[in-house]
Short mmCIF file of C-alpha atoms in Angstrom, two decimals:
data_model
loop_
_atom_site.label_atom_id
_atom_site.label_comp_id
_atom_site.label_asym_id
_atom_site.label_seq_id
_atom_site.Cartn_x
_atom_site.Cartn_y
_atom_site.Cartn_z
CA GLY A 1 21.35 -1.32 -36.69
CA GLU A 2 24.09 0.04 -34.54
CA ASP A 3 23.29 0.46 -30.89
CA VAL A 4 25.32 0.17 -27.73
CA GLU A 5 23.46 0.49 -24.44
CA GLN A 6 24.75 1.24 -20.95
CA SER A 7 23.19 2.27 -17.70
CA LEU A 8 23.87 5.94 -17.01
CA PHE A 9 24.96 6.00 -13.37
CA LEU A 10 26.72 3.82 -10.82
CA SER A 11 27.66 4.75 -7.28
CA VAL A 12 29.98 2.64 -5.10
CA ARG A 13 32.00 3.01 -1.91
CA GLU A 14 35.76 3.19 -2.00
CA GLY A 15 37.26 -0.30 -1.78
CA ASP A 16 34.20 -2.03 -3.23
CA SER A 17 34.09 -3.60 -6.68
CA SER A 18 32.31 -1.77 -9.50
CA VAL A 19 30.61 -3.56 -12.35
CA ILE A 20 29.62 -1.59 -15.43
CA ASN A 21 27.44 -3.37 -17.98
CA CYS A 22 26.96 -2.90 -21.70
CA THR A 23 24.95 -4.52 -24.48
CA TYR A 24 25.83 -4.22 -28.15
CA THR A 25 24.22 -5.17 -31.43
CA ASP A 26 26.80 -6.06 -34.05
CA SER A 27 27.57 -9.76 -33.64
CA SER A 28 30.42 -9.46 -36.14
CA SER A 29 32.36 -7.02 -33.93
CA THR A 30 35.91 -8.28 -33.68
CA TYR A 31 36.92 -6.12 -30.75
CA LEU A 32 35.02 -4.49 -27.92
CA TYR A 33 36.46 -1.69 -25.86
CA TRP A 34 36.23 0.22 -22.65
CA TYR A 35 37.20 3.89 -22.61
CA LYS A 36 37.44 6.24 -19.63
CA GLN A 37 36.68 9.96 -19.70
CA GLU A 38 37.72 12.21 -16.85
CA PRO A 39 36.10 15.66 -16.48
CA GLY A 40 37.11 18.09 -19.22
CA ALA A 41 39.26 15.53 -20.99
CA GLY A 42 39.05 13.32 -24.04
CA LEU A 43 38.62 9.58 -23.90
CA GLN A 44 41.40 7.19 -22.95
CA LEU A 45 41.47 3.56 -23.95
CA LEU A 46 41.28 1.47 -20.78
CA THR A 47 41.15 -2.04 -22.09
CA TYR A 48 39.71 -4.16 -24.87
CA ILE A 49 38.72 -7.74 -25.54
CA PHE A 50 38.89 -9.76 -28.71
CA SER A 51 35.62 -11.39 -29.65
CA ASN A 52 36.92 -14.95 -29.35
CA MET A 53 37.69 -14.42 -25.66
CA ASP A 54 35.32 -14.74 -22.72
CA MET A 55 37.40 -12.90 -20.18
CA LYS A 56 40.38 -10.63 -19.95
CA GLN A 57 42.11 -9.49 -16.79
CA ASP A 58 44.34 -6.45 -16.60
CA GLN A 59 45.44 -5.55 -13.05
CA ARG A 60 42.30 -4.28 -11.28
CA LEU A 61 40.20 -4.54 -14.43
CA THR A 62 38.30 -7.63 -15.56
CA VAL A 63 36.35 -7.68 -18.81
CA LEU A 64 33.71 -10.34 -19.36
CA LEU A 65 32.17 -11.02 -22.75
CA ASN A 66 29.03 -13.04 -23.40
CA LYS A 67 28.75 -13.24 -27.17
CA LYS A 68 25.50 -15.15 -27.14
CA ASP A 69 23.75 -12.37 -25.21
CA LYS A 70 25.95 -9.60 -26.74
CA HIS A 71 26.78 -8.47 -23.22
CA LEU A 72 30.02 -6.91 -22.07
CA SER A 73 30.98 -5.94 -18.55
CA LEU A 74 33.85 -4.16 -16.85
CA ARG A 75 34.69 -4.98 -13.28
CA ILE A 76 36.96 -2.65 -11.32
CA ALA A 77 38.31 -4.25 -8.17
CA ASP A 78 39.11 -2.17 -5.08
CA THR A 79 37.55 0.95 -6.61
CA GLN A 80 39.32 4.19 -5.70
CA THR A 81 38.10 7.80 -5.75
CA GLY A 82 40.43 8.35 -8.71
CA ASP A 83 38.31 5.88 -10.67
CA SER A 84 35.42 8.36 -10.68
CA ALA A 85 34.82 9.12 -14.35
CA ILE A 86 32.52 8.26 -17.24
CA TYR A 87 33.12 4.82 -18.74
CA PHE A 88 32.18 4.10 -22.34
CA CYS A 89 31.92 0.75 -24.00
CA ALA A 90 32.37 0.63 -27.75
CA GLU A 91 32.22 -1.81 -30.61
CA ILE A 92 33.63 -1.77 -34.10
CA TYR A 93 30.63 -1.59 -36.37
CA ASN A 94 30.52 -3.33 -39.70
CA GLN A 95 34.09 -4.61 -39.83
CA GLY A 96 36.12 -1.53 -39.22
CA GLY A 97 36.28 2.19 -39.70
CA LYS A 98 33.53 3.13 -37.33
CA LEU A 99 33.67 2.77 -33.57
CA ILE A 100 30.22 2.98 -31.98
CA PHE A 101 30.03 4.11 -28.37
CA GLY A 102 27.44 3.67 -25.68
CA GLN A 103 26.02 6.62 -23.76
CA GLY A 104 28.57 6.22 -21.01
CA THR A 105 28.19 5.20 -17.36
CA GLU A 106 29.09 7.82 -14.80
CA LEU A 107 30.87 6.11 -11.93
CA SER A 108 30.85 7.92 -8.62
CA VAL A 109 33.13 6.59 -5.87
CA LYS A 110 32.31 7.72 -2.36
CA PRO A 111 34.97 7.67 0.37
CA GLY B 1 52.87 17.29 -30.88
CA ALA B 2 52.51 14.54 -28.35
CA GLY B 3 48.77 14.15 -28.64
CA VAL B 4 45.71 15.13 -30.64
CA SER B 5 45.21 18.87 -30.43
CA GLN B 6 41.87 20.59 -30.94
CA SER B 7 41.14 24.29 -31.19
CA PRO B 8 39.49 26.28 -29.91
CA SER B 9 38.83 24.53 -26.62
CA ASN B 10 35.69 26.61 -26.17
CA LYS B 11 33.57 28.46 -28.70
CA VAL B 12 30.48 30.54 -28.06
CA THR B 13 28.64 31.68 -31.16
CA GLU B 14 25.32 33.23 -32.06
CA LYS B 15 22.65 31.23 -33.76
CA GLY B 16 22.99 31.50 -37.53
CA LYS B 17 26.73 32.08 -37.60
CA ASP B 18 29.24 29.65 -39.13
CA VAL B 19 31.96 28.00 -37.03
CA GLU B 20 35.13 26.09 -37.84
CA LEU B 21 36.62 23.54 -35.48
CA ARG B 22 40.17 22.37 -35.99
CA CYS B 23 41.89 19.09 -35.24
CA ASP B 24 45.63 18.38 -35.39
CA PRO B 25 46.12 14.62 -35.24
CA ILE B 26 49.18 12.81 -33.96
CA SER B 27 51.92 12.98 -36.54
CA GLY B 28 51.86 9.92 -38.82
CA HIS B 29 48.29 8.94 -38.00
CA THR B 30 46.46 8.30 -41.24
CA ALA B 31 42.96 7.88 -39.83
CA LEU B 32 41.03 10.76 -38.25
CA TYR B 33 37.58 10.70 -36.67
CA TRP B 34 35.06 13.29 -35.54
CA TYR B 35 32.54 12.56 -32.81
CA ARG B 36 29.96 14.73 -31.07
CA GLN B 37 29.21 14.38 -27.38
CA SER B 38 25.95 15.85 -26.16
CA LEU B 39 24.73 15.76 -22.60
CA GLY B 40 23.21 12.38 -21.89
CA GLN B 41 23.66 11.27 -25.52
CA GLY B 42 27.02 9.56 -25.43
CA LEU B 43 29.34 9.83 -28.40
CA GLU B 44 27.79 10.25 -31.80
CA PHE B 45 29.94 9.30 -34.79
CA LEU B 46 30.09 12.07 -37.40
CA ILE B 47 32.73 11.23 -40.00
CA TYR B 48 36.09 9.59 -40.46
CA PHE B 49 38.98 10.15 -42.85
CA GLN B 50 41.51 7.74 -44.25
CA GLY B 51 44.19 10.07 -45.55
CA ASN B 52 42.31 12.96 -47.15
CA SER B 53 39.25 11.00 -48.22
CA ALA B 54 36.15 10.37 -46.14
CA PRO B 55 34.78 6.87 -46.76
CA ASP B 56 31.99 7.30 -44.23
CA LYS B 57 30.14 10.57 -43.82
CA SER B 58 26.98 8.87 -42.65
CA GLY B 59 27.00 10.47 -39.23
CA LEU B 60 26.90 14.10 -40.34
CA PRO B 61 23.54 15.34 -38.96
CA SER B 62 22.63 17.65 -41.84
CA ASP B 63 24.04 19.39 -44.88
CA ARG B 64 25.05 22.28 -42.60
CA PHE B 65 27.90 20.06 -41.42
CA SER B 66 30.98 19.44 -43.52
CA ALA B 67 34.54 18.36 -42.88
CA GLU B 68 37.74 18.30 -44.80
CA ARG B 69 41.25 17.09 -44.30
CA THR B 70 44.26 18.39 -46.13
CA GLY B 71 47.76 16.97 -46.51
CA GLY B 72 46.71 13.89 -44.60
CA SER B 73 47.01 15.91 -41.43
CA VAL B 74 44.86 18.77 -40.11
CA SER B 75 41.10 18.47 -40.32
CA THR B 76 38.44 21.15 -40.10
CA LEU B 77 34.82 20.54 -39.16
CA THR B 78 32.57 23.36 -40.37
CA ILE B 79 29.06 24.01 -39.14
CA GLN B 80 27.10 26.54 -41.16
CA ARG B 81 24.15 28.54 -39.86
CA THR B 82 24.55 27.12 -36.37
CA GLN B 83 21.49 26.14 -34.38
CA GLN B 84 21.08 25.75 -30.63
CA GLU B 85 20.86 21.97 -30.99
CA ASP B 86 24.42 22.03 -32.37
CA SER B 87 25.69 22.86 -28.86
CA ALA B 88 27.89 19.96 -27.77
CA VAL B 89 31.48 18.89 -27.29
CA TYR B 90 33.08 17.96 -30.60
CA LEU B 91 35.80 15.34 -30.18
CA CYS B 92 38.48 14.44 -32.66
CA ALA B 93 40.51 11.23 -32.58
CA SER B 94 43.28 9.79 -34.69
CA SER B 95 44.84 6.39 -35.16
CA LEU B 96 47.73 4.90 -37.08
CA ALA B 97 45.37 3.18 -39.47
CA ILE B 98 41.68 2.56 -39.87
CA PHE B 99 40.62 1.30 -36.50
CA GLN B 100 40.58 -2.45 -36.62
CA GLY B 101 41.67 -3.41 -33.18
CA SER B 102 44.12 -3.02 -30.42
CA ASN B 103 47.09 -2.41 -32.65
CA SER B 104 45.84 0.99 -33.72
CA PRO B 105 43.73 2.42 -30.90
CA LEU B 106 42.03 5.78 -31.13
CA HIS B 107 43.74 8.70 -29.43
CA PHE B 108 41.31 11.45 -28.52
CA GLY B 109 41.77 15.18 -28.19
CA ASN B 110 40.18 17.09 -25.31
CA GLY B 111 37.43 18.40 -27.55
CA THR B 112 35.91 21.74 -28.50
CA ARG B 113 32.94 22.81 -26.40
CA LEU B 114 30.55 24.64 -28.72
CA THR B 115 27.76 26.77 -27.28
CA VAL B 116 25.24 28.31 -29.64
CA THR B 117 23.26 31.15 -28.05
#
């Protein structure tokens, strides 16, 4: 089946690191993604990782992929108040055409 | 336009009425997707189009929901005899081709917030 799970809330202090976790089900997913949604807006692609990689770094963002456990994480270094948003992980289900999203993790950054 | 445009941005309707939600994808994008976002439910896949055809309609919740796409461009999602549980934000996204990876990411519109009273 298709299922992507995330915890619903995360609260951190400004300047700390945030780690958002995700588990997925389709072991054949070629790409896994992180999207960000700010209030009242659509989703924006933040970053992605190809399934043959373990880690990808993109400025303050680090994506870790554990294929054995089907676990994906997004680390945001030096979290800022502007990072407050909902973060969705997503996988391509069944080799294309359908992107399955998790429930989203609401990140709250306190000054 | 520069991005995916959805209209209306907000729609309030009475239970039992029909509604039409419109999506204008980015020019040249052949793939178009509809998702529904309910509070605490994440994004629920509804349907996607490649050109004017819909290879996967598996996410449409019931036969009250239908969607079409004409001219490989604009798409309309129609909900007949709306129910209160249809209240949600309906998001449309487009991509250059069927979404296979980073070379054709999804671009989302800001959504239509539907409230059924």
